[in-house]
Each structure stands twice: as structure tokens, then as C-alpha cells.
Amino acid sequence: MQSWGGYHYGGTYAEAVPNVLPRSLYPGEKPATLNESLASNIGSADANGSISGWGYSPVAEAYINFGLAGIPLVFAAFSLAFGMMSRLRGLGPFGLVLCAAITPEMLNLNRINMSHAFQEAVFASALACVLLLLARILQRAIWGKLVLARRGAFSSRSCARPAALSRPY
């Protein structure tokens, strides 16, 4: 890995943020991700020039960024992120939907690099938030109650429920 120019010092993690933009919206040429760089260095593009079939594990990406010391540091950061994600459920329906949208991407980290995992997590979370907002709007339209209360747009205590669902079984 050193022959590729040395350690990236977190560069692949930082590139994940602007790589969320699609190629059509990205200003200029979108930088290659780790798996694309590996495939182009090996020469594994197909006849159409597309590169697929290569992935980086979190261990390899941590090593490329920070060397051997980076592996436990990156996994400690992942542990903190997983711990914070477990607290999302306490935010009511919004947190529960966000947790459900992000969890598959956290499981995907074993086979794809951070750039792709971050991009998928952002898109899945955005879609989940839009669907939750549409559900709130439909809920208000159907049951005629104000869903957006003082506590916040997605507060679980402000949910309008039909009387049949409010009774305990």
C-alpha cells in the first residue's frame, strides 16, 4: 500500500462527505473511491470501462488511512457510532425509522468502503425521513388532528391516533 503514495491520514473518510453528490451534480471530476483506485491500478475494468467487484474491508481502509494504529482507532469510532445509534430509538418514530434506515448500511461496512456506505446511509435516511413526513401529513389529513406539536415535528407524544389504537388490549 505504501507504493500508492503512503497513508491517506483520514482522506478516504473525508472524501465520503462530498462523494454523496451524484456525478451529475458534482462540480468537476468526482474523485475515485478506494475500490475504484484499486481496480484501475490492477486493470480490472470491463469492456465498457466500468469497474466492479472490488471492495475494501474496514480493516484495510483503516490501515490505508492510518497504518496499524488506525485499525483499533477506527473500530473504536465505529463502536461509538453504533452506541449513539442505539439511542436513536428514544427519539420516537423519527429515531426508530432513522435507526432502521441506517442499520443495514452499518452491516454493509464489512464489504464496502466508507464512501459508499456513507452515501447509501445518507440516501436511505433521506428517503426514510421523507416517507415519515408523508406519513405524518397523511395522518393529519385522515384523522384531522394536529401532528406537529410544540414538542417537535416528530414527537411520539404528539401522534394523532384513532381511538381504537389508543386503548390497551
mmCIF file with all atom_site columns, C-alpha atoms in Angstrom, residues 16-162:
data_model
loop_
_atom_site.group_PDB
_atom_site.id
_atom_site.type_symbol
_atom_site.label_atom_id
_atom_site.label_alt_id
_atom_site.label_comp_id
_atom_site.label_asym_id
_atom_site.label_entity_id
_atom_site.label_seq_id
_atom_site.pdbx_PDB_ins_code
_atom_site.Cartn_x
_atom_site.Cartn_y
_atom_site.Cartn_z
_atom_site.occupancy
_atom_site.B_iso_or_equiv
_atom_site.pdbx_formal_charge
_atom_site.auth_seq_id
_atom_site.auth_comp_id
_atom_site.auth_asym_id
_atom_site.auth_atom_id
_atom_site.pdbx_PDB_model_num
ATOM 1   C CA . ALA A 1 16  ? -17.081 10.332 1.764   1.00 0.00 ? 16  ALA A CA 1
ATOM 2   C CA . VAL A 1 17  ? -18.907 13.597 2.533   1.00 0.00 ? 17  VAL A CA 1
ATOM 3   C CA . PRO A 1 18  ? -18.623 15.308 -0.876  1.00 0.00 ? 18  PRO A CA 1
ATOM 4   C CA . ASN A 1 19  ? -18.985 11.951 -2.650  1.00 0.00 ? 19  ASN A CA 1
ATOM 5   C CA . VAL A 1 20  ? -22.636 11.918 -1.565  1.00 0.00 ? 20  VAL A CA 1
ATOM 6   C CA . LEU A 1 21  ? -23.398 14.155 -4.541  1.00 0.00 ? 21  LEU A CA 1
ATOM 7   C CA . PRO A 1 22  ? -24.209 12.282 -7.762  1.00 0.00 ? 22  PRO A CA 1
ATOM 8   C CA . ARG A 1 23  ? -21.755 12.662 -10.644 1.00 0.00 ? 23  ARG A CA 1
ATOM 9   C CA . SER A 1 24  ? -24.191 14.940 -12.478 1.00 0.00 ? 24  SER A CA 1
ATOM 10  C CA . LEU A 1 25  ? -24.239 17.408 -9.564  1.00 0.00 ? 25  LEU A CA 1
ATOM 11  C CA . TYR A 1 26  ? -20.596 17.068 -8.544  1.00 0.00 ? 26  TYR A CA 1
ATOM 12  C CA . PRO A 1 27  ? -18.505 20.105 -9.528  1.00 0.00 ? 27  PRO A CA 1
ATOM 13  C CA . GLY A 1 28  ? -15.753 18.836 -11.798 1.00 0.00 ? 28  GLY A CA 1
ATOM 14  C CA . GLU A 1 29  ? -14.453 15.288 -11.836 1.00 0.00 ? 29  GLU A CA 1
ATOM 15  C CA . LYS A 1 30  ? -15.574 13.125 -8.946  1.00 0.00 ? 30  LYS A CA 1
ATOM 16  C CA . PRO A 1 31  ? -12.553 11.572 -7.170  1.00 0.00 ? 31  PRO A CA 1
ATOM 17  C CA . ALA A 1 32  ? -12.172 7.812  -7.358  1.00 0.00 ? 32  ALA A CA 1
ATOM 18  C CA . THR A 1 33  ? -13.012 5.806  -4.262  1.00 0.00 ? 33  THR A CA 1
ATOM 19  C CA . LEU A 1 34  ? -10.611 3.227  -2.810  1.00 0.00 ? 34  LEU A CA 1
ATOM 20  C CA . ASN A 1 35  ? -12.124 0.281  -4.632  1.00 0.00 ? 35  ASN A CA 1
ATOM 21  C CA . GLU A 1 36  ? -12.103 2.181  -7.933  1.00 0.00 ? 36  GLU A CA 1
ATOM 22  C CA . SER A 1 37  ? -8.439  3.127  -7.418  1.00 0.00 ? 37  SER A CA 1
ATOM 23  C CA . LEU A 1 38  ? -7.538  -0.480 -6.647  1.00 0.00 ? 38  LEU A CA 1
ATOM 24  C CA . ALA A 1 39  ? -9.395  -1.780 -9.694  1.00 0.00 ? 39  ALA A CA 1
ATOM 25  C CA . SER A 1 40  ? -7.800  0.777  -12.016 1.00 0.00 ? 40  SER A CA 1
ATOM 26  C CA . ASN A 1 41  ? -4.320  0.004  -10.624 1.00 0.00 ? 41  ASN A CA 1
ATOM 27  C CA . ILE A 1 42  ? -4.918  -3.700 -11.154 1.00 0.00 ? 42  ILE A CA 1
ATOM 28  C CA . GLY A 1 43  ? -6.550  -3.072 -14.530 1.00 0.00 ? 43  GLY A CA 1
ATOM 29  C CA . SER A 1 44  ? -9.858  -4.808 -13.935 1.00 0.00 ? 44  SER A CA 1
ATOM 30  C CA . ALA A 1 45  ? -12.215 -2.564 -15.902 1.00 0.00 ? 45  ALA A CA 1
ATOM 31  C CA . ASP A 1 46  ? -14.645 -4.335 -18.196 1.00 0.00 ? 46  ASP A CA 1
ATOM 32  C CA . ALA A 1 47  ? -15.191 -3.581 -21.897 1.00 0.00 ? 47  ALA A CA 1
ATOM 33  C CA . ASN A 1 48  ? -17.414 -0.598 -21.067 1.00 0.00 ? 48  ASN A CA 1
ATOM 34  C CA . GLY A 1 49  ? -14.839 0.858  -18.690 1.00 0.00 ? 49  GLY A CA 1
ATOM 35  C CA . SER A 1 50  ? -16.915 0.238  -15.577 1.00 0.00 ? 50  SER A CA 1
ATOM 36  C CA . ILE A 1 51  ? -15.191 -1.078 -12.503 1.00 0.00 ? 51  ILE A CA 1
ATOM 37  C CA . SER A 1 52  ? -16.897 -3.516 -10.185 1.00 0.00 ? 52  SER A CA 1
ATOM 38  C CA . GLY A 1 53  ? -16.181 -6.429 -7.964  1.00 0.00 ? 53  GLY A CA 1
ATOM 39  C CA . TRP A 1 54  ? -13.619 -4.862 -5.620  1.00 0.00 ? 54  TRP A CA 1
ATOM 40  C CA . GLY A 1 55  ? -14.320 -3.829 -2.076  1.00 0.00 ? 55  GLY A CA 1
ATOM 41  C CA . TYR A 1 56  ? -12.345 -2.676 0.901   1.00 0.00 ? 56  TYR A CA 1
ATOM 42  C CA . SER A 1 57  ? -12.957 -4.008 4.348   1.00 0.00 ? 57  SER A CA 1
ATOM 43  C CA . PRO A 1 58  ? -12.951 -1.526 7.244   1.00 0.00 ? 58  PRO A CA 1
ATOM 44  C CA . VAL A 1 59  ? -9.642  -3.056 8.371   1.00 0.00 ? 59  VAL A CA 1
ATOM 45  C CA . ALA A 1 60  ? -7.982  -2.361 5.017   1.00 0.00 ? 60  ALA A CA 1
ATOM 46  C CA . GLU A 1 61  ? -9.391  1.174  4.826   1.00 0.00 ? 61  GLU A CA 1
ATOM 47  C CA . ALA A 1 62  ? -8.261  1.924  8.375   1.00 0.00 ? 62  ALA A CA 1
ATOM 48  C CA . TYR A 1 63  ? -4.780  0.651  7.543   1.00 0.00 ? 63  TYR A CA 1
ATOM 49  C CA . ILE A 1 64  ? -4.566  2.688  4.331   1.00 0.00 ? 64  ILE A CA 1
ATOM 50  C CA . ASN A 1 65  ? -5.542  5.801  6.256   1.00 0.00 ? 65  ASN A CA 1
ATOM 51  C CA . PHE A 1 66  ? -3.551  5.473  9.495   1.00 0.00 ? 66  PHE A CA 1
ATOM 52  C CA . GLY A 1 67  ? -1.432  2.320  9.386   1.00 0.00 ? 67  GLY A CA 1
ATOM 53  C CA . LEU A 1 68  ? -1.630  -0.394 12.036  1.00 0.00 ? 68  LEU A CA 1
ATOM 54  C CA . ALA A 1 69  ? -2.525  2.091  14.781  1.00 0.00 ? 69  ALA A CA 1
ATOM 55  C CA . GLY A 1 70  ? -5.567  3.182  12.793  1.00 0.00 ? 70  GLY A CA 1
ATOM 56  C CA . ILE A 1 71  ? -7.285  -0.188 12.930  1.00 0.00 ? 71  ILE A CA 1
ATOM 57  C CA . PRO A 1 72  ? -8.228  -0.114 16.633  1.00 0.00 ? 72  PRO A CA 1
ATOM 58  C CA . LEU A 1 73  ? -8.889  3.643  16.474  1.00 0.00 ? 73  LEU A CA 1
ATOM 59  C CA . VAL A 1 74  ? -11.323 3.335  13.582  1.00 0.00 ? 74  VAL A CA 1
ATOM 60  C CA . PHE A 1 75  ? -13.103 0.412  15.208  1.00 0.00 ? 75  PHE A CA 1
ATOM 61  C CA . ALA A 1 76  ? -13.373 2.396  18.447  1.00 0.00 ? 76  ALA A CA 1
ATOM 62  C CA . ALA A 1 77  ? -15.019 5.173  16.406  1.00 0.00 ? 77  ALA A CA 1
ATOM 63  C CA . PHE A 1 78  ? -17.383 2.604  14.889  1.00 0.00 ? 78  PHE A CA 1
ATOM 64  C CA . SER A 1 79  ? -18.261 1.392  18.388  1.00 0.00 ? 79  SER A CA 1
ATOM 65  C CA . LEU A 1 80  ? -19.090 4.952  19.430  1.00 0.00 ? 80  LEU A CA 1
ATOM 66  C CA . ALA A 1 81  ? -21.242 5.401  16.321  1.00 0.00 ? 81  ALA A CA 1
ATOM 67  C CA . PHE A 1 82  ? -23.103 2.135  16.985  1.00 0.00 ? 82  PHE A CA 1
ATOM 68  C CA . GLY A 1 83  ? -23.648 3.204  20.592  1.00 0.00 ? 83  GLY A CA 1
ATOM 69  C CA . MET A 1 84  ? -25.061 6.564  19.508  1.00 0.00 ? 84  MET A CA 1
ATOM 70  C CA . MET A 1 85  ? -27.278 4.817  17.001  1.00 0.00 ? 85  MET A CA 1
ATOM 71  C CA . SER A 1 86  ? -28.778 2.640  19.705  1.00 0.00 ? 86  SER A CA 1
ATOM 72  C CA . ARG A 1 87  ? -30.009 5.841  21.394  1.00 0.00 ? 87  ARG A CA 1
ATOM 73  C CA . LEU A 1 88  ? -31.868 6.956  18.266  1.00 0.00 ? 88  LEU A CA 1
ATOM 74  C CA . ARG A 1 89  ? -34.798 4.733  19.203  1.00 0.00 ? 89  ARG A CA 1
ATOM 75  C CA . GLY A 1 90  ? -35.530 7.057  22.124  1.00 0.00 ? 90  GLY A CA 1
ATOM 76  C CA . LEU A 1 91  ? -36.400 9.890  19.743  1.00 0.00 ? 91  LEU A CA 1
ATOM 77  C CA . GLY A 1 92  ? -39.772 8.348  18.924  1.00 0.00 ? 92  GLY A CA 1
ATOM 78  C CA . PRO A 1 93  ? -40.893 7.391  15.432  1.00 0.00 ? 93  PRO A CA 1
ATOM 79  C CA . PHE A 1 94  ? -38.275 9.590  13.771  1.00 0.00 ? 94  PHE A CA 1
ATOM 80  C CA . GLY A 1 95  ? -35.414 7.921  15.626  1.00 0.00 ? 95  GLY A CA 1
ATOM 81  C CA . LEU A 1 96  ? -36.811 4.463  15.074  1.00 0.00 ? 96  LEU A CA 1
ATOM 82  C CA . VAL A 1 97  ? -37.164 4.994  11.317  1.00 0.00 ? 97  VAL A CA 1
ATOM 83  C CA . LEU A 1 98  ? -33.702 6.570  11.108  1.00 0.00 ? 98  LEU A CA 1
ATOM 84  C CA . CYS A 1 99  ? -32.224 3.651  13.040  1.00 0.00 ? 99  CYS A CA 1
ATOM 85  C CA . ALA A 1 100 ? -33.970 1.190  10.704  1.00 0.00 ? 100 ALA A CA 1
ATOM 86  C CA . ALA A 1 101 ? -32.625 3.043  7.655   1.00 0.00 ? 101 ALA A CA 1
ATOM 87  C CA . ILE A 1 102 ? -29.021 3.217  8.866   1.00 0.00 ? 102 ILE A CA 1
ATOM 88  C CA . THR A 1 103 ? -28.634 -0.262 10.373  1.00 0.00 ? 103 THR A CA 1
ATOM 89  C CA . PRO A 1 104 ? -28.270 -2.130 7.047   1.00 0.00 ? 104 PRO A CA 1
ATOM 90  C CA . GLU A 1 105 ? -25.553 0.289  5.980   1.00 0.00 ? 105 GLU A CA 1
ATOM 91  C CA . MET A 1 106 ? -23.638 -0.318 9.183   1.00 0.00 ? 106 MET A CA 1
ATOM 92  C CA . LEU A 1 107 ? -23.798 -4.029 8.417   1.00 0.00 ? 107 LEU A CA 1
ATOM 93  C CA . ASN A 1 108 ? -22.595 -3.280 4.866   1.00 0.00 ? 108 ASN A CA 1
ATOM 94  C CA . LEU A 1 109 ? -19.342 -1.854 6.209   1.00 0.00 ? 109 LEU A CA 1
ATOM 95  C CA . ASN A 1 110 ? -17.798 -5.323 6.184   1.00 0.00 ? 110 ASN A CA 1
ATOM 96  C CA . ARG A 1 111 ? -17.733 -5.348 2.385   1.00 0.00 ? 111 ARG A CA 1
ATOM 97  C CA . ILE A 1 112 ? -17.664 -1.769 1.086   1.00 0.00 ? 112 ILE A CA 1
ATOM 98  C CA . ASN A 1 113 ? -15.580 1.297  1.749   1.00 0.00 ? 113 ASN A CA 1
ATOM 99  C CA . MET A 1 114 ? -16.726 4.225  3.870   1.00 0.00 ? 114 MET A CA 1
ATOM 100 C CA . SER A 1 115 ? -17.517 6.431  0.886   1.00 0.00 ? 115 SER A CA 1
ATOM 101 C CA . HIS A 1 116 ? -20.140 4.049  -0.477  1.00 0.00 ? 116 HIS A CA 1
ATOM 102 C CA . ALA A 1 117 ? -21.519 3.166  2.965   1.00 0.00 ? 117 ALA A CA 1
ATOM 103 C CA . PHE A 1 118 ? -21.898 6.853  3.863   1.00 0.00 ? 118 PHE A CA 1
ATOM 104 C CA . GLN A 1 119 ? -23.576 7.636  0.540   1.00 0.00 ? 119 GLN A CA 1
ATOM 105 C CA . GLU A 1 120 ? -26.062 4.782  0.945   1.00 0.00 ? 120 GLU A CA 1
ATOM 106 C CA . ALA A 1 121 ? -26.772 5.753  4.577   1.00 0.00 ? 121 ALA A CA 1
ATOM 107 C CA . VAL A 1 122 ? -27.486 9.372  3.593   1.00 0.00 ? 122 VAL A CA 1
ATOM 108 C CA . PHE A 1 123 ? -29.837 8.359  0.777   1.00 0.00 ? 123 PHE A CA 1
ATOM 109 C CA . ALA A 1 124 ? -31.632 5.742  2.900   1.00 0.00 ? 124 ALA A CA 1
ATOM 110 C CA . SER A 1 125 ? -32.019 8.224  5.779   1.00 0.00 ? 125 SER A CA 1
ATOM 111 C CA . ALA A 1 126 ? -33.307 10.961 3.482   1.00 0.00 ? 126 ALA A CA 1
ATOM 112 C CA . LEU A 1 127 ? -35.837 8.593  1.929   1.00 0.00 ? 127 LEU A CA 1
ATOM 113 C CA . ALA A 1 128 ? -36.919 7.387  5.376   1.00 0.00 ? 128 ALA A CA 1
ATOM 114 C CA . CYS A 1 129 ? -37.380 10.976 6.602   1.00 0.00 ? 129 CYS A CA 1
ATOM 115 C CA . VAL A 1 130 ? -39.423 11.914 3.536   1.00 0.00 ? 130 VAL A CA 1
ATOM 116 C CA . LEU A 1 131 ? -41.631 8.847  3.975   1.00 0.00 ? 131 LEU A CA 1
ATOM 117 C CA . LEU A 1 132 ? -42.083 9.590  7.671   1.00 0.00 ? 132 LEU A CA 1
ATOM 118 C CA . LEU A 1 133 ? -43.027 13.179 6.891   1.00 0.00 ? 133 LEU A CA 1
ATOM 119 C CA . LEU A 1 134 ? -45.544 11.983 4.278   1.00 0.00 ? 134 LEU A CA 1
ATOM 120 C CA . ALA A 1 135 ? -46.976 9.571  6.838   1.00 0.00 ? 135 ALA A CA 1
ATOM 121 C CA . ARG A 1 136 ? -47.407 12.459 9.284   1.00 0.00 ? 136 ARG A CA 1
ATOM 122 C CA . ILE A 1 137 ? -49.136 14.560 6.648   1.00 0.00 ? 137 ILE A CA 1
ATOM 123 C CA . LEU A 1 138 ? -51.464 11.684 5.750   1.00 0.00 ? 138 LEU A CA 1
ATOM 124 C CA . GLN A 1 139 ? -52.113 11.044 9.409   1.00 0.00 ? 139 GLN A CA 1
ATOM 125 C CA . ARG A 1 140 ? -53.171 14.640 9.882   1.00 0.00 ? 140 ARG A CA 1
ATOM 126 C CA . ALA A 1 141 ? -55.329 14.588 6.771   1.00 0.00 ? 141 ALA A CA 1
ATOM 127 C CA . ILE A 1 142 ? -57.061 11.330 7.694   1.00 0.00 ? 142 ILE A CA 1
ATOM 128 C CA . TRP A 1 143 ? -57.594 11.831 11.420  1.00 0.00 ? 143 TRP A CA 1
ATOM 129 C CA . GLY A 1 144 ? -57.793 15.629 11.357  1.00 0.00 ? 144 GLY A CA 1
ATOM 130 C CA . LYS A 1 145 ? -55.543 16.187 14.351  1.00 0.00 ? 145 LYS A CA 1
ATOM 131 C CA . LEU A 1 146 ? -52.568 18.448 14.589  1.00 0.00 ? 146 LEU A CA 1
ATOM 132 C CA . VAL A 1 147 ? -49.488 16.249 14.432  1.00 0.00 ? 147 VAL A CA 1
ATOM 133 C CA . LEU A 1 148 ? -46.868 18.978 14.558  1.00 0.00 ? 148 LEU A CA 1
ATOM 134 C CA . ALA A 1 149 ? -46.946 19.995 18.201  1.00 0.00 ? 149 ALA A CA 1
ATOM 135 C CA . ARG A 1 150 ? -44.759 22.231 20.327  1.00 0.00 ? 150 ARG A CA 1
ATOM 136 C CA . ARG A 1 151 ? -42.512 19.299 21.209  1.00 0.00 ? 151 ARG A CA 1
ATOM 137 C CA . GLY A 1 152 ? -41.299 18.935 17.625  1.00 0.00 ? 152 GLY A CA 1
ATOM 138 C CA . ALA A 1 153 ? -42.282 17.687 14.236  1.00 0.00 ? 153 ALA A CA 1
ATOM 139 C CA . PHE A 1 154 ? -41.657 14.022 15.039  1.00 0.00 ? 154 PHE A CA 1
ATOM 140 C CA . SER A 1 155 ? -42.514 13.775 18.697  1.00 0.00 ? 155 SER A CA 1
ATOM 141 C CA . SER A 1 156 ? -44.067 10.468 19.605  1.00 0.00 ? 156 SER A CA 1
ATOM 142 C CA . ARG A 1 157 ? -46.403 12.077 22.172  1.00 0.00 ? 157 ARG A CA 1
ATOM 143 C CA . SER A 1 158 ? -47.971 14.338 19.550  1.00 0.00 ? 158 SER A CA 1
ATOM 144 C CA . CYS A 1 159 ? -49.032 11.474 17.285  1.00 0.00 ? 159 CYS A CA 1
ATOM 145 C CA . ALA A 1 160 ? -52.662 11.502 16.308  1.00 0.00 ? 160 ALA A CA 1
ATOM 146 C CA . ARG A 1 161 ? -54.088 8.027  16.829  1.00 0.00 ? 161 ARG A CA 1
ATOM 147 C CA . PRO A 1 162 ? -57.525 6.679  16.151  1.00 0.00 ? 162 PRO A CA 1
#
